[in-house]
mmCIF file of C-alpha atoms in Angstrom:
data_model
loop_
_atom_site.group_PDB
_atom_site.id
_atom_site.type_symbol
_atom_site.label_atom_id
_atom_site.label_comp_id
_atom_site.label_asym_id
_atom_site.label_seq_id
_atom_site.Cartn_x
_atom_site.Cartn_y
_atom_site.Cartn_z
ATOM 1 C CA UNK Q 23 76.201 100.371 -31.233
ATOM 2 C CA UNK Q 24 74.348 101.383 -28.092
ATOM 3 C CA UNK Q 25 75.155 104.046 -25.801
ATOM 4 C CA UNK Q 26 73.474 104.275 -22.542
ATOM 5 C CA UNK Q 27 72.968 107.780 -20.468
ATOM 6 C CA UNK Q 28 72.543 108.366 -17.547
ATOM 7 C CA UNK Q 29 71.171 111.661 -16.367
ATOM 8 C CA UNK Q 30 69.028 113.872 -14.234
ATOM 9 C CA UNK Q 31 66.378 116.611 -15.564
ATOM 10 C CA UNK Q 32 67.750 118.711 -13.512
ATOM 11 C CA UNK Q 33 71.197 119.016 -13.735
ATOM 12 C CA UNK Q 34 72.580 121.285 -16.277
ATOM 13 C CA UNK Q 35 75.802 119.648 -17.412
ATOM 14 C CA UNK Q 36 73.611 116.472 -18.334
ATOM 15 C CA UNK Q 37 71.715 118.451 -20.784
ATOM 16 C CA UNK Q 38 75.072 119.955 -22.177
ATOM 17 C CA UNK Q 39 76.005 116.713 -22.204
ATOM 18 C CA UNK Q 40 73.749 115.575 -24.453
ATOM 19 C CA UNK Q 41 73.629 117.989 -26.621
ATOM 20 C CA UNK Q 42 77.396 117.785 -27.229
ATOM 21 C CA UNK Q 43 76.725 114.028 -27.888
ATOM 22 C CA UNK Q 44 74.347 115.065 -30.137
ATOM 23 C CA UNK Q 45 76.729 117.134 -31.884
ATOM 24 C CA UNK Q 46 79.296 114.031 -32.255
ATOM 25 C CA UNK Q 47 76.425 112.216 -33.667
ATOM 26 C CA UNK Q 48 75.857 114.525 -36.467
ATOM 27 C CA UNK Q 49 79.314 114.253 -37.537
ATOM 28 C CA UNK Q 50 79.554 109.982 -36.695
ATOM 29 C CA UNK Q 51 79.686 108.184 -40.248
ATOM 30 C CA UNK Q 52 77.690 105.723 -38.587
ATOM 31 C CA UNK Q 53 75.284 107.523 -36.666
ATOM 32 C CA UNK Q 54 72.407 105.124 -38.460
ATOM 33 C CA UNK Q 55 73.234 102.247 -36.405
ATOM 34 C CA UNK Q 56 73.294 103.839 -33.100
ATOM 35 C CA UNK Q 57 70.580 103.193 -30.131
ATOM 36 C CA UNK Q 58 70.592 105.957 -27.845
ATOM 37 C CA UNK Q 59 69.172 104.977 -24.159
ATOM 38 C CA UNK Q 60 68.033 107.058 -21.452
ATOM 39 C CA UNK Q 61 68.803 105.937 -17.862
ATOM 40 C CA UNK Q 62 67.219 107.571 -15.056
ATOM 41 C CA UNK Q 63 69.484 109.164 -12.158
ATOM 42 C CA UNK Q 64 68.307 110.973 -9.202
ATOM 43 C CA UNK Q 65 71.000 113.806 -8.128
ATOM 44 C CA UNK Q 66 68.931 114.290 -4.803
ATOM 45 C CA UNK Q 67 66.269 111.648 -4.412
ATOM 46 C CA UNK Q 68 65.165 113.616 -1.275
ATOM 47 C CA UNK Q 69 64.419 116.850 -2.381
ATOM 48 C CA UNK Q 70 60.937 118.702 -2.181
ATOM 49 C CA UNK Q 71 58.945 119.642 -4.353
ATOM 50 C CA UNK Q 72 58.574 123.177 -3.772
ATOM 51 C CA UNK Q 73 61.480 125.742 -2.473
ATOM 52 C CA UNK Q 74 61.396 128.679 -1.422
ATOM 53 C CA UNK Q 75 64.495 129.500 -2.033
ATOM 54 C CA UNK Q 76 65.794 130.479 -5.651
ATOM 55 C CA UNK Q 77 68.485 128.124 -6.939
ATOM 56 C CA UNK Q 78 71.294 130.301 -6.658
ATOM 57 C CA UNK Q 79 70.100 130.338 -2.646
ATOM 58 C CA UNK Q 80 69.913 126.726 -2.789
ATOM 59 C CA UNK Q 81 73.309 126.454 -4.396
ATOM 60 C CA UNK Q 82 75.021 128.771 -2.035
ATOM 61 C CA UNK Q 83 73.414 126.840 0.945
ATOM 62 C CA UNK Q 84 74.485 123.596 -0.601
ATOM 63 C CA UNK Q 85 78.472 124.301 -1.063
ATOM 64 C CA UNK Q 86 78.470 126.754 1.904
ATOM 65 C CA UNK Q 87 79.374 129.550 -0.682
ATOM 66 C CA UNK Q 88 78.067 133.342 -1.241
ATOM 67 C CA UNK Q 89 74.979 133.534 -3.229
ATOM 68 C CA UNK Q 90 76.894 136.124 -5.237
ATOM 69 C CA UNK Q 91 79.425 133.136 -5.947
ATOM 70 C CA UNK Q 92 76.552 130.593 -6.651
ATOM 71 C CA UNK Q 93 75.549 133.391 -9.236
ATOM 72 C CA UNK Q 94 78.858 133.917 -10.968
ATOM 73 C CA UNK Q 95 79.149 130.093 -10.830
ATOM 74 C CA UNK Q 96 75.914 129.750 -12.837
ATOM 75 C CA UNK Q 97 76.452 132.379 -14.970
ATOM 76 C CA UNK Q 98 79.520 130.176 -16.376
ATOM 77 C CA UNK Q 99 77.299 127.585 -16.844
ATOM 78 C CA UNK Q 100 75.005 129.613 -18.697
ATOM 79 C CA UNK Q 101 77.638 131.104 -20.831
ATOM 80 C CA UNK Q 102 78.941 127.391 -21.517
ATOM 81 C CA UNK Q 103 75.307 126.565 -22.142
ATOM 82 C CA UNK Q 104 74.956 129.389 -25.111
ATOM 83 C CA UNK Q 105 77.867 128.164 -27.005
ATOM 84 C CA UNK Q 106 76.354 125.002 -28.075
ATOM 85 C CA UNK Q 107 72.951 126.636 -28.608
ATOM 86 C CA UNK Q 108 70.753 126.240 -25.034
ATOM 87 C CA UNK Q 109 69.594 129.349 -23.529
ATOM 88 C CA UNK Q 110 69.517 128.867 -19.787
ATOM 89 C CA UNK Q 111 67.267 130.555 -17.388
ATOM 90 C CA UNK Q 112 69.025 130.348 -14.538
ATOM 91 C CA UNK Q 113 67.828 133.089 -12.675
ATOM 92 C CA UNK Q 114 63.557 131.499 -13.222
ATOM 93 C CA UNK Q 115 64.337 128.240 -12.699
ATOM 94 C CA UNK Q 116 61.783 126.121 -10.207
ATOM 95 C CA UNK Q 117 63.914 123.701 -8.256
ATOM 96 C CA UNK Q 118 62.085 120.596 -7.906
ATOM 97 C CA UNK Q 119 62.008 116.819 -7.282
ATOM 98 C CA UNK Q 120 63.005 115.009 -10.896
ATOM 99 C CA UNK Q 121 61.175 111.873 -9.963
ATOM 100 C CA UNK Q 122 57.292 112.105 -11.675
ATOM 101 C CA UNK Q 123 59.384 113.475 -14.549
ATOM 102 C CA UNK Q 124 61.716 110.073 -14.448
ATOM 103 C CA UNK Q 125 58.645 108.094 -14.287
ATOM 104 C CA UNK Q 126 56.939 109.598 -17.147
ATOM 105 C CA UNK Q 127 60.243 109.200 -19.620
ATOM 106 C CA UNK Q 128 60.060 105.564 -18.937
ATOM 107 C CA UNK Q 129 56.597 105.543 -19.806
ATOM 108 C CA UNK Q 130 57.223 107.702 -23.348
ATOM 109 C CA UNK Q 131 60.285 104.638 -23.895
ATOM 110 C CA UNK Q 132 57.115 102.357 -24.448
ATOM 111 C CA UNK Q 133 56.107 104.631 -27.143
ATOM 112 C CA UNK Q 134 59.351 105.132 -28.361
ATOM 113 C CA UNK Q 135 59.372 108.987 -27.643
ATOM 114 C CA UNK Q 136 62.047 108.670 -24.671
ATOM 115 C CA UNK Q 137 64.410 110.977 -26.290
ATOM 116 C CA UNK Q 138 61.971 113.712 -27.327
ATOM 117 C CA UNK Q 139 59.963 113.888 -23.880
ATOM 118 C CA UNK Q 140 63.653 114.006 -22.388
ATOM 119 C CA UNK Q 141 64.659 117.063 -24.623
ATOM 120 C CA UNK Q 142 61.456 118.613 -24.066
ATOM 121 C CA UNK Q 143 61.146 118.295 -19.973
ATOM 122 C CA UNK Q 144 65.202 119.596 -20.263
ATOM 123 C CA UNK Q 145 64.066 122.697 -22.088
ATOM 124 C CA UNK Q 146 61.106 123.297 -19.608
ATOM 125 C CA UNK Q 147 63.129 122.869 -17.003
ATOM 126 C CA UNK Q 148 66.173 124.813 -17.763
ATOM 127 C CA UNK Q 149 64.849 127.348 -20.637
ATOM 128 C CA UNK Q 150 61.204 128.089 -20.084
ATOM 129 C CA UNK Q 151 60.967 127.812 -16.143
ATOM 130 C CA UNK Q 152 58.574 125.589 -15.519
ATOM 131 C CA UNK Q 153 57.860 122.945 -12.903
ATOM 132 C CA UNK Q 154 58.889 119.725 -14.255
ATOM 133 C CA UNK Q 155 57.103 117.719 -10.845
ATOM 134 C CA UNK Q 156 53.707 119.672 -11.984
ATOM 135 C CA UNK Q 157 51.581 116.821 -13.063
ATOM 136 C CA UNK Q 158 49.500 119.082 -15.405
ATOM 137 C CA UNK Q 159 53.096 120.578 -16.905
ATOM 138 C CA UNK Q 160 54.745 117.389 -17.870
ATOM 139 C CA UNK Q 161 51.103 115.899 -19.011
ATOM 140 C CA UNK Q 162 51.611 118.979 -21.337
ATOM 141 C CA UNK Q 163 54.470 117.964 -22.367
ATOM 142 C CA UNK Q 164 53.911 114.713 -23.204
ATOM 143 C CA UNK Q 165 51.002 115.846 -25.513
ATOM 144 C CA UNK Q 166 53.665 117.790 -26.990
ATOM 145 C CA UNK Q 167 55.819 115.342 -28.306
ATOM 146 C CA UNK Q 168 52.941 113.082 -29.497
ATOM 147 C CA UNK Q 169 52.042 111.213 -26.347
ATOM 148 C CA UNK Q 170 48.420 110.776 -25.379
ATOM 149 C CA UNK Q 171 47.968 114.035 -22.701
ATOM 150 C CA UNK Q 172 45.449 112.477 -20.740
ATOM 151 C CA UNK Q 173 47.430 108.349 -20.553
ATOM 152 C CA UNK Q 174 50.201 110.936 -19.561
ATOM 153 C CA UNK Q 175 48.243 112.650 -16.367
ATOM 154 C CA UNK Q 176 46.809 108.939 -15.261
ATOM 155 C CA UNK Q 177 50.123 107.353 -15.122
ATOM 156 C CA UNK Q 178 51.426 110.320 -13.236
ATOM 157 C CA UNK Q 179 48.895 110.157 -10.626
ATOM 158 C CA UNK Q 180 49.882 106.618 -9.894
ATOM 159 C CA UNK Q 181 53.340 104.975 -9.032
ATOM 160 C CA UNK Q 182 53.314 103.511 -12.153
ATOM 161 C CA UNK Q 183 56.985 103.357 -13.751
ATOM 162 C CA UNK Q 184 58.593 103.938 -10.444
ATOM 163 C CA UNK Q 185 59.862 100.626 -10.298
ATOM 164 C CA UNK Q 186 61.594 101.266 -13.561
ATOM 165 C CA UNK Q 187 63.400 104.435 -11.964
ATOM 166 C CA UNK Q 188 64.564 102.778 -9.108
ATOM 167 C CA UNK Q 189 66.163 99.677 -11.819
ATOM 168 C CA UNK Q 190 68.149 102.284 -13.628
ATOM 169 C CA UNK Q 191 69.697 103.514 -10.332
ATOM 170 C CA UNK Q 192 70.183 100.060 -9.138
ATOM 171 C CA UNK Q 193 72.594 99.584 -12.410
ATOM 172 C CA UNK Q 194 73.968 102.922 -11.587
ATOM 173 C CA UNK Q 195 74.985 101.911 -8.149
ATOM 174 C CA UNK Q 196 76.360 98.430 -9.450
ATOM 175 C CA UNK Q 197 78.911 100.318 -12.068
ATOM 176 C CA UNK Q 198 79.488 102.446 -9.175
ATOM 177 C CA UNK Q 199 78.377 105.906 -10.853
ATOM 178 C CA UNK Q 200 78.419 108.384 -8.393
ATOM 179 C CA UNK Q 201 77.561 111.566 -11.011
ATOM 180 C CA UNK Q 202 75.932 112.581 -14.064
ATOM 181 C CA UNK Q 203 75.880 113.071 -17.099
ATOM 182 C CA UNK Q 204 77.393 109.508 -17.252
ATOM 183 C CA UNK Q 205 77.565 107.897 -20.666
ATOM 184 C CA UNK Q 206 78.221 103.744 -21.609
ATOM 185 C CA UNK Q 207 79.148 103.053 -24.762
ATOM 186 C CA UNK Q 208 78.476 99.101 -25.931
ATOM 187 C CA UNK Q 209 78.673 97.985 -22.185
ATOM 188 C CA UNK Q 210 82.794 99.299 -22.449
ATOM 189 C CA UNK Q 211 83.476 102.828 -22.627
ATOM 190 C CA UNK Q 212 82.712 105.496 -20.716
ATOM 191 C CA UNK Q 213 82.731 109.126 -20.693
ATOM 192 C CA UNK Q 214 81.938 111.222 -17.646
ATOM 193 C CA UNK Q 215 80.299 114.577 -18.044
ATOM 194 C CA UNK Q 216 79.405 117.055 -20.101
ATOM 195 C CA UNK Q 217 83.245 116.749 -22.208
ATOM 196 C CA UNK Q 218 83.743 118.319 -25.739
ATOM 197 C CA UNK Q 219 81.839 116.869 -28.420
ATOM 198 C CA UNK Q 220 85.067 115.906 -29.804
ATOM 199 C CA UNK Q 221 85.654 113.531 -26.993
ATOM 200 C CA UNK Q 222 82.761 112.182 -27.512
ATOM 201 C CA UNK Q 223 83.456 111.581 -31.439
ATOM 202 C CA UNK Q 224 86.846 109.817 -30.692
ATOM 203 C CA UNK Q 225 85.612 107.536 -28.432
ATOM 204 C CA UNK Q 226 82.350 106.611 -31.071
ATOM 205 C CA UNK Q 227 85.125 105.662 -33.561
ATOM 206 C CA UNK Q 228 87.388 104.480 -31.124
ATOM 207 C CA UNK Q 229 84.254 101.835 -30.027
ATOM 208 C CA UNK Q 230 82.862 101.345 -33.996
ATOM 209 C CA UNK Q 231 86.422 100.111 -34.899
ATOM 210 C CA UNK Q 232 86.296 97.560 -32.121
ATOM 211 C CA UNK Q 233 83.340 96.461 -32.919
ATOM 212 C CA UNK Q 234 83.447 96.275 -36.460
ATOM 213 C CA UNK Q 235 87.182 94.220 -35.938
ATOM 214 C CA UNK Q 236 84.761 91.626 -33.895
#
């Protein structure tokens, strides 16, 4: 069984989202004969690197709402966060451009460490408050999780993996997903966003039973 993601590093429902499909995992009989891929998706392809805004500023701006609104809006988010175990930041977190991050998960997917660089850069981003388009933070990061530090820093001061980005968006664009977190489960079904981790169950077994009647 493969299931495909697609999600951004810095969008908060994607890493609820995975965590909840993480969750169904744990309980899937099958779980052993899954193969989890990470897609790339840019929320705002544009954005700087640097704000100087916080990100309930940036929020308000965005949605032409109060920053006291953007506030109570993340603070449901954080709360929704906590009950499946993540500990937002929201108040510390450095807004950012995802893309050097992007590039260097499709380099750790050549040493088979997509999924913990992914976690890891999620965490930083959303936990610890760092800045995720830092070259020297997500070099760090790599070394982390077992990936050579200093292969990490060279490939991030070239364009190297780009191309591999922009593919995964390409295939977003074709299925026509417009949001994320955006999961594909063996090429047929889909769920859209962060939903319960029982959703997420049903539709494993719902897609094992298919494929096991083929």
């Amino acid at each position: 069984m493969k299931i495909e993601v697609w999600f951004d590093f810095v969008c908060p429902f994607c890493y609820m989202g995975k965590r909840k499909l993480e969750i169904a995992l744990e309980k899937f009989e099958h779980r052993d004969e899954v193969e989890l891929v990470f897609r790339s998706f840019e929320l705002d392809p544009s954005s700087e690197k640097k704000f100087d805004e916080n990100i309930n500023e940036i929020i308000a701006k965005k949605y032409g709402i109060s920053v006291e609104q953007a506030k109570a809006s993340n603070n449901q988010i954080t709360a929704e966060a906590q009950s499946i175990g993540l500990n937002y930041n929201f108040d510390n977190i450095m807004p950012t451009n995802s893309f050097d991050a992007h590039r260097l998960a499709q380099y750790a997917k050549t040493e088979g460490k997509m999924n913990e660089l992914s976690e890891r850069i999620l965490k930083a981003y959303f936990v610890d408050s760092l800045n995720i388009s830092d070259h020297k933070v997500l070099a760090s990061l790599a070394g982390e999780v077992g990936i050579n530090s200093l292969k990490a820093l060279s490939i991030l001061e070239s364009d190297q993996y780009g191309e591999e980005v922009r593919k995964d968006e390409e295939i977003a664009s074709k299925l026509r997903i417009s949001g994320v977190p955006y999961f594909v489960i063996n090429n047929k079904y889909t769920v859209s966003g962060a939903q319960s981790s029982e959703i997420f169950l049903e539709t494993l077994e719902k897609a094992r039973e298919e494929e096991y009647r083929l």
